[in-house]
PDB file of C-alpha atoms in Angstrom:
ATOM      1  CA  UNK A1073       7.585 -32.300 -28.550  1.00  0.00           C
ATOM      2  CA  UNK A1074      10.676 -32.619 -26.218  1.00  0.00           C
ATOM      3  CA  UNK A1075      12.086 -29.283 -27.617  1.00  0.00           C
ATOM      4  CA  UNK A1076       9.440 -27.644 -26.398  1.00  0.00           C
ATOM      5  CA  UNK A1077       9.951 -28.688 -22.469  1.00  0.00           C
ATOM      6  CA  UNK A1078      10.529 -25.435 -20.453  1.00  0.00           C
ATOM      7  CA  UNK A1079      10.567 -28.058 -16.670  1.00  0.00           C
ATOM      8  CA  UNK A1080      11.969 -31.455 -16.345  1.00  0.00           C
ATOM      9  CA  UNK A1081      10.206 -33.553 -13.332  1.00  0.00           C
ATOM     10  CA  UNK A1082      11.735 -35.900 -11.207  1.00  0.00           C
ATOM     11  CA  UNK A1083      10.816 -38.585  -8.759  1.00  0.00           C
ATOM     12  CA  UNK A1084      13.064 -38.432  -5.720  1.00  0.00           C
ATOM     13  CA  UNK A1085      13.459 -41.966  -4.807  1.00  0.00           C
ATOM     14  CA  UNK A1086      15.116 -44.865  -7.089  1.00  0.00           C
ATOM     15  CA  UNK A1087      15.590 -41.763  -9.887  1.00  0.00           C
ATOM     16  CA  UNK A1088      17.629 -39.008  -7.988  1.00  0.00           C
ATOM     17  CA  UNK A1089      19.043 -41.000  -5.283  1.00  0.00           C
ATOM     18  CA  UNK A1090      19.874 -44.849  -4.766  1.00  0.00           C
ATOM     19  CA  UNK A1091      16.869 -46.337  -3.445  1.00  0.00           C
ATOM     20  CA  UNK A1092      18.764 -47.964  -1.328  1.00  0.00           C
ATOM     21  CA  UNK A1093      17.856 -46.755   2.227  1.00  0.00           C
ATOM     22  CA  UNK A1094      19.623 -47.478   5.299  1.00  0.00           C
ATOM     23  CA  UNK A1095      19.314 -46.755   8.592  1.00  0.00           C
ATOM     24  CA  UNK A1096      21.025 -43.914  10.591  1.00  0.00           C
ATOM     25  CA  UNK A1097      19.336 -43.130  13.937  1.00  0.00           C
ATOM     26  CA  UNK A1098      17.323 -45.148  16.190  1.00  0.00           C
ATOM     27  CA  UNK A1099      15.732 -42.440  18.964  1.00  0.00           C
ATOM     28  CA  UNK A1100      14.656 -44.399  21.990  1.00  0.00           C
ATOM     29  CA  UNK A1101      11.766 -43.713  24.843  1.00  0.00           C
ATOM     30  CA  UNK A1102      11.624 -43.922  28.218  1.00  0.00           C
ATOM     31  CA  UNK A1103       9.333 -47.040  27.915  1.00  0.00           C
ATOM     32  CA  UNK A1104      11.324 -48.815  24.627  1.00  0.00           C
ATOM     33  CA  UNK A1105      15.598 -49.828  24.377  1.00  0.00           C
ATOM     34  CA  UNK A1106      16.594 -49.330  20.630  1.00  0.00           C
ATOM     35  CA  UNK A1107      16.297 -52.733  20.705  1.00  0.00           C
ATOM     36  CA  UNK A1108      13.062 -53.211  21.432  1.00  0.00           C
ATOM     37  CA  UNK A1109      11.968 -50.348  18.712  1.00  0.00           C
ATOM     38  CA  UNK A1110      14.057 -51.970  16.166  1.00  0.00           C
ATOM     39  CA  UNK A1111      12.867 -55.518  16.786  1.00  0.00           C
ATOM     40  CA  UNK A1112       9.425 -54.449  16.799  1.00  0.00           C
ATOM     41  CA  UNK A1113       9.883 -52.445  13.472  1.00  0.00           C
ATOM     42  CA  UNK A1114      11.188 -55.211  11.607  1.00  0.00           C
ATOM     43  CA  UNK A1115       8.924 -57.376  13.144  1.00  0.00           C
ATOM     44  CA  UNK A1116       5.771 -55.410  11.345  1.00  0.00           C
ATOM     45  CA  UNK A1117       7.722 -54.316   8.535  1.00  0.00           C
ATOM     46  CA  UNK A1118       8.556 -58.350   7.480  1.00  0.00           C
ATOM     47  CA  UNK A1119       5.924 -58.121   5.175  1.00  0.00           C
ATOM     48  CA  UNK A1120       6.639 -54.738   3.287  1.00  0.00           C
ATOM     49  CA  UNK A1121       8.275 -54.080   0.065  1.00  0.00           C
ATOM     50  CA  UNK A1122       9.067 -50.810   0.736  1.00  0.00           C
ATOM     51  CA  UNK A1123      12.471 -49.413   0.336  1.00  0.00           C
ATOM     52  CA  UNK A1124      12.122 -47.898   3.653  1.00  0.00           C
ATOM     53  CA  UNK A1125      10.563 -51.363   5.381  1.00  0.00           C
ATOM     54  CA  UNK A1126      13.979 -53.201   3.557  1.00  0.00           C
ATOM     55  CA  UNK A1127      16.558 -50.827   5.012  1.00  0.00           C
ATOM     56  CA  UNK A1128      14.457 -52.009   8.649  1.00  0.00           C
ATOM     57  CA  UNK A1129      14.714 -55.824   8.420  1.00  0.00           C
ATOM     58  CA  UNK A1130      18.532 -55.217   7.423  1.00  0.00           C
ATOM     59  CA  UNK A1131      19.758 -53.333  10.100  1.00  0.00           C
ATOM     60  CA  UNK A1132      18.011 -55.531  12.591  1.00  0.00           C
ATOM     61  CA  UNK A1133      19.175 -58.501  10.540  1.00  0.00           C
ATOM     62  CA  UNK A1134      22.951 -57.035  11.110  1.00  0.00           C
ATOM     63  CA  UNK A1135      22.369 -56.633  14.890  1.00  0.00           C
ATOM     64  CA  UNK A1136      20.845 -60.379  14.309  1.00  0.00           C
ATOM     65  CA  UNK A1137      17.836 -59.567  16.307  1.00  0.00           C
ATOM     66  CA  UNK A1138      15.009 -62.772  16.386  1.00  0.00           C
ATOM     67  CA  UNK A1139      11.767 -60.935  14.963  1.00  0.00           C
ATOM     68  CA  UNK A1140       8.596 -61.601  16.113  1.00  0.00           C
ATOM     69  CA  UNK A1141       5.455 -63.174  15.257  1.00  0.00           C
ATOM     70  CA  UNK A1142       3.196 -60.105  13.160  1.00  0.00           C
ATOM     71  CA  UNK A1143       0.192 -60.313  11.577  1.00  0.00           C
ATOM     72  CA  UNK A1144      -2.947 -58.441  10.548  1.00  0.00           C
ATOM     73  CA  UNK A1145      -0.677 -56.465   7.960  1.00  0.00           C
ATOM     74  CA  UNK A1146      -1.736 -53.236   6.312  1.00  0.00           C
ATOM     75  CA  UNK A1147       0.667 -50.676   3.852  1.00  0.00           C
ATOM     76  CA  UNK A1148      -1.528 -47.189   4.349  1.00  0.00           C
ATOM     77  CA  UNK A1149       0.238 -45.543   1.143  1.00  0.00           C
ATOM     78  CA  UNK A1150       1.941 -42.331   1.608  1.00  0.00           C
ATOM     79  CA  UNK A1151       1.822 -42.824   5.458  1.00  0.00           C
ATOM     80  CA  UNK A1152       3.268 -45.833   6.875  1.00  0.00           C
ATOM     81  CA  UNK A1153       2.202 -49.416   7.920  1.00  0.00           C
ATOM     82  CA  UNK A1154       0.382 -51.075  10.420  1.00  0.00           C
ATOM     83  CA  UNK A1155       0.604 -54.349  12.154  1.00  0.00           C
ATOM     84  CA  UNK A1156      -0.351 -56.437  15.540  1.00  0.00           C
ATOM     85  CA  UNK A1157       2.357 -58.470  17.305  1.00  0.00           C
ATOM     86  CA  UNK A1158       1.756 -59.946  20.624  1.00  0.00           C
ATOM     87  CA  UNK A1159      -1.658 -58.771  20.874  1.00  0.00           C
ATOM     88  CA  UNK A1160      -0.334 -55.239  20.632  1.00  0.00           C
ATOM     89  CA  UNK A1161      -1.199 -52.729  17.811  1.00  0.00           C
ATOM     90  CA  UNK A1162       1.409 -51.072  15.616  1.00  0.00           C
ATOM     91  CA  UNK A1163       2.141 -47.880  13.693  1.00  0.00           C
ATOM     92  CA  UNK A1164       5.373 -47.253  11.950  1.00  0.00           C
ATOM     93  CA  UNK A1165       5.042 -44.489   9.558  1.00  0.00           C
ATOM     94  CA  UNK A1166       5.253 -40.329   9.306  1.00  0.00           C
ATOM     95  CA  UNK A1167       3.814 -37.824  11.158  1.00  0.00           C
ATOM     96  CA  UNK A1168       0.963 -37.446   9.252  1.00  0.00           C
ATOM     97  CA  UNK A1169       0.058 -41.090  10.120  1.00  0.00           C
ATOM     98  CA  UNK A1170       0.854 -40.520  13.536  1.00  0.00           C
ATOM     99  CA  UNK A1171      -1.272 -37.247  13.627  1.00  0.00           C
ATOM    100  CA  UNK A1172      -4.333 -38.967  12.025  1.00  0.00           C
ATOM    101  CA  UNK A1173      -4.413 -41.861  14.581  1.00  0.00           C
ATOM    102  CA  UNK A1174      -4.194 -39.223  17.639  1.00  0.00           C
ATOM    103  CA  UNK A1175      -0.783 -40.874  18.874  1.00  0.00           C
ATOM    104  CA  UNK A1176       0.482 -39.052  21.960  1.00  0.00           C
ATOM    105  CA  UNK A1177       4.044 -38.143  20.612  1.00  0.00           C
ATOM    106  CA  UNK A1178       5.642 -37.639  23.770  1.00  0.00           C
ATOM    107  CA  UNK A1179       8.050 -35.162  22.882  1.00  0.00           C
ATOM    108  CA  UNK A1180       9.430 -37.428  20.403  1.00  0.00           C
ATOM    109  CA  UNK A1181       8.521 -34.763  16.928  1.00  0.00           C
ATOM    110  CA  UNK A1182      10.952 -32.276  17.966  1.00  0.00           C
ATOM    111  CA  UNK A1183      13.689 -35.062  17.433  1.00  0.00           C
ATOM    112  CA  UNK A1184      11.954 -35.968  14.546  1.00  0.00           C
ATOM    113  CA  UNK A1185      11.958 -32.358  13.212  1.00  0.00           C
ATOM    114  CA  UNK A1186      15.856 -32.079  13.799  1.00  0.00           C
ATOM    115  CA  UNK A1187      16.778 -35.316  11.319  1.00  0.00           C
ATOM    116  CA  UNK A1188      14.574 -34.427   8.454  1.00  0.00           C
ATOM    117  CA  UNK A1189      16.700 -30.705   8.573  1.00  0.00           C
ATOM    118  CA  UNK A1190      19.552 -33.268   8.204  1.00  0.00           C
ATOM    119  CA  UNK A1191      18.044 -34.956   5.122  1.00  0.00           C
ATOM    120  CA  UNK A1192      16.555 -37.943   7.110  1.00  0.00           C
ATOM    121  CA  UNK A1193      13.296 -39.560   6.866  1.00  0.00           C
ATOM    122  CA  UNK A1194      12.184 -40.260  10.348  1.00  0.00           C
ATOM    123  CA  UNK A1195       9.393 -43.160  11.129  1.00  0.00           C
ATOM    124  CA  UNK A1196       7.611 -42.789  14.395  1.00  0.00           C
ATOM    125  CA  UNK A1197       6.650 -46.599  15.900  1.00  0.00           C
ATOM    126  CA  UNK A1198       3.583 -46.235  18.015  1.00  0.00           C
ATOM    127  CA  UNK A1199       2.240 -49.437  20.804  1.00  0.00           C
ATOM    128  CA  UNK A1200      -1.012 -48.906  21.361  1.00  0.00           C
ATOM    129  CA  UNK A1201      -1.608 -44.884  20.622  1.00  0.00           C
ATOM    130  CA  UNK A1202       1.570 -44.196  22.087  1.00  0.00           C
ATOM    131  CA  UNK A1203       5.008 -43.110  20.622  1.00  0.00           C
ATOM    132  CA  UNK A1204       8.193 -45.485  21.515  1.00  0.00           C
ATOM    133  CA  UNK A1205      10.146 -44.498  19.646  1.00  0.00           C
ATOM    134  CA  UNK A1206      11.704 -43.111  15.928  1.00  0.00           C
ATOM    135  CA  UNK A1207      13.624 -44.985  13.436  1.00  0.00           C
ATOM    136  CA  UNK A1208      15.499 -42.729  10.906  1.00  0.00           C
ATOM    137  CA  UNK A1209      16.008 -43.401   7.356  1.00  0.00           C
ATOM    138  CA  UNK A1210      18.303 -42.003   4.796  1.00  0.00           C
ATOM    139  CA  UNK A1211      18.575 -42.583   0.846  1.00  0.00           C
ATOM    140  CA  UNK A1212      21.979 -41.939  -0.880  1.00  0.00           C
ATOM    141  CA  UNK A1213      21.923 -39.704  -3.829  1.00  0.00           C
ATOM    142  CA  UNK A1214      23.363 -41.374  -6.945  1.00  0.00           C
ATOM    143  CA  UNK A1215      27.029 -40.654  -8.309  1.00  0.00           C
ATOM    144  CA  UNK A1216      25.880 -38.614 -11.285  1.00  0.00           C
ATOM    145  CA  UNK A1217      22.336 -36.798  -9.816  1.00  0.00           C
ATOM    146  CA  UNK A1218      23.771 -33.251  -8.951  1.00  0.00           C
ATOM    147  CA  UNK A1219      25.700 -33.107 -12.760  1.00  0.00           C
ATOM    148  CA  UNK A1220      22.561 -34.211 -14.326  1.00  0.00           C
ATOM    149  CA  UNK A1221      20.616 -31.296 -12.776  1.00  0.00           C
ATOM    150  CA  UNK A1222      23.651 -29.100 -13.440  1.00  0.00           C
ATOM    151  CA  UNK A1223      23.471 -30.266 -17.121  1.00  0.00           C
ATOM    152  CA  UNK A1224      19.578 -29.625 -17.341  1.00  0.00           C
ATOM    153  CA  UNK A1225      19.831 -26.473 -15.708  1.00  0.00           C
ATOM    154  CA  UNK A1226      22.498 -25.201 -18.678  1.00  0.00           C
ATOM    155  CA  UNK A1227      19.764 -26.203 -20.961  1.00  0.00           C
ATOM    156  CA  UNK A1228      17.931 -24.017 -19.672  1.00  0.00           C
ATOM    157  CA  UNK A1229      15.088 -25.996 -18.183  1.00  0.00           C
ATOM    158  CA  UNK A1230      13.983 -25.814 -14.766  1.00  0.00           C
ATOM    159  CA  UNK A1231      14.004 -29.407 -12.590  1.00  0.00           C
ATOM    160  CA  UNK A1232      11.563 -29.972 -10.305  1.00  0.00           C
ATOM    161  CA  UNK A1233      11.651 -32.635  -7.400  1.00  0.00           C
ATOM    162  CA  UNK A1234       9.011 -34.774  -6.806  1.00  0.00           C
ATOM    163  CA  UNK A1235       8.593 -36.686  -3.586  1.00  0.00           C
ATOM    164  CA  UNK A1236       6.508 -38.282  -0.310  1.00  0.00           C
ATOM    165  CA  UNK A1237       8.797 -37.088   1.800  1.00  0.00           C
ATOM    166  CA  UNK A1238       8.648 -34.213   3.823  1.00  0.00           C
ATOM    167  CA  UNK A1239       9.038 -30.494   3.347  1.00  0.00           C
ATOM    168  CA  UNK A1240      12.050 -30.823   5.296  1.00  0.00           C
ATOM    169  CA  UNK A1241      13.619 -33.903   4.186  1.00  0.00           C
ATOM    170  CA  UNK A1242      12.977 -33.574   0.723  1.00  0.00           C
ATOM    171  CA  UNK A1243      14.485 -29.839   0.879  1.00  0.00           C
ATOM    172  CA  UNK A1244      17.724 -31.008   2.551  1.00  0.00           C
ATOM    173  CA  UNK A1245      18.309 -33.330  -0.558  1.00  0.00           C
ATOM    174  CA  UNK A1246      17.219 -30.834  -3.357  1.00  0.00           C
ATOM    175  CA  UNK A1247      19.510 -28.478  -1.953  1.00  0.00           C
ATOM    176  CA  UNK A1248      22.476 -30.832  -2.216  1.00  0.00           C
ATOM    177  CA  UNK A1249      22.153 -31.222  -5.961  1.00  0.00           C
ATOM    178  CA  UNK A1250      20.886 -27.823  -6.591  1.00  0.00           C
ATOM    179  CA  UNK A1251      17.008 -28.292  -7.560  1.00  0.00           C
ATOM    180  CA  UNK A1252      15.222 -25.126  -7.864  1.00  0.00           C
ATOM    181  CA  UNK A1253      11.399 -26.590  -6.804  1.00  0.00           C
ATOM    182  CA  UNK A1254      10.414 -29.662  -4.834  1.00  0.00           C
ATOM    183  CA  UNK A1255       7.004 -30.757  -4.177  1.00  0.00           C
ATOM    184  CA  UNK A1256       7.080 -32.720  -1.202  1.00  0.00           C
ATOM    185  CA  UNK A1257       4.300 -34.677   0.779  1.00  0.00           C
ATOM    186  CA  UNK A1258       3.009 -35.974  -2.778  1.00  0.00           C
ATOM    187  CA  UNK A1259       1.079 -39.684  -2.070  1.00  0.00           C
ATOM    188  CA  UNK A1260       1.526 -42.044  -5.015  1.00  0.00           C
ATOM    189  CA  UNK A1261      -1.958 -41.804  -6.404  1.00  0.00           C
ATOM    190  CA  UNK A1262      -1.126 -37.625  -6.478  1.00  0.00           C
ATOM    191  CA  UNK A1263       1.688 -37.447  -8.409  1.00  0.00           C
ATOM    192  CA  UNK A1264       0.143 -37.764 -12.083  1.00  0.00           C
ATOM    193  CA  UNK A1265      -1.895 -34.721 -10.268  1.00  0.00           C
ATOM    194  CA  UNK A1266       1.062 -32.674 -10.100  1.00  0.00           C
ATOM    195  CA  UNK A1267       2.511 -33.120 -13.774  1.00  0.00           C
ATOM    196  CA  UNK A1268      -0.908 -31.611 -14.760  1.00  0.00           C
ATOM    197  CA  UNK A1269      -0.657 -28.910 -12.497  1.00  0.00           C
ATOM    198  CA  UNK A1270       2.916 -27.716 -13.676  1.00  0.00           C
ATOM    199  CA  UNK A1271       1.575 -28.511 -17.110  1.00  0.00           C
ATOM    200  CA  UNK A1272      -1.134 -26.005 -16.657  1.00  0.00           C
ATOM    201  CA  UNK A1273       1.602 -23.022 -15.325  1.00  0.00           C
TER     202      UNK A1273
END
């Protein structure tokens, strides 16, 4: 039945690119150093297994910043995490997260909005309802992704990009190896979801 494909689907992260995420910007607050935003990220990110949540602990484990005590752990899928450390409750995740839980941004998503156009995956970090500051995240592509779509495409098949990320983010990437469609904003338990919807085109 693989003669008979017309679209070839891919996940973005771990398939496309690397999975290997590492930091790139750290936007501070008026109320929070980098420092402090860092050391509190990896503090509530100590627990995660999420590519995103390793490329956290690393950096702050290269600036060899002491982490503190978190607990009260919680992955919210498709949105970010949230912990408690000193008595003090934390959000690290999108914008979507940060939209749900009626954070007060303070001016902090038109930074955000500028490094997803460059391809970055910003996390805001929220004390207590309130935005200190955002943590930016970018995934290399692999060597070989843009000839593999390049391939596909003189097949004749249309590639699709499948991700979590957002509009912006996930465009910035598809547009470096030359995918014609992405579906972005996608949570885990949605993606099977998608496959039947191109299925039914």
């Amino acid at each position: 039945s693989l003669g008979s494909v017309t679209t070839v689907c891919a996940d973005k992260t771990g398939t496309l690119t690397k999975g290997e995420a590492s930091v790139t910007d750290i936007i501070e607050s008026e109320r929070f150093t980098k420092k402090e935003i860092l050391t509190l990220a990896a503090s509530a990110e100590k627990g995660s297994e999420h590519p995103l949540g390793e490329a956290i602990a690393n950096k702050a484990k290269e600036e060899d910043l002491s982490l503190l005590n978190s607990k009260d752990f919680q992955a919210i899928a498709g949105y970010g995490i949230e912990a408690t450390i000193s008595s003090k409750k934390i959000l690290l995740g999108n914008l979507r997260l940060m939209e749900e839980r009626k954070v007060v941004l303070n001016g902090l998503s038109d930074r955000a909005e500028h490094l997803s156009n460059e391809g970055k995956t910003p996390m805001f970090l929220a004390v207590e309802g309130e935005a200190a500051g955002i943590i930016a995240v970018a995934d290399t592509l692999k060597e070989n992704s843009k000839e593999a779509v390049e391939v596909l495409h003189r097949m004749g098949l249309e590639v699709v990009m499948l991700t979590g990320d957002n509009q912006r983010t996930a465009k910035a990437i598809a547009h470096q190896i030359g995918i014609d469609r992405v579906l972005a904003e996608v949570l885990p338990e949605m993606k099977a979801e998608e496959i039947k919807r191109l299925q039914a085109e």
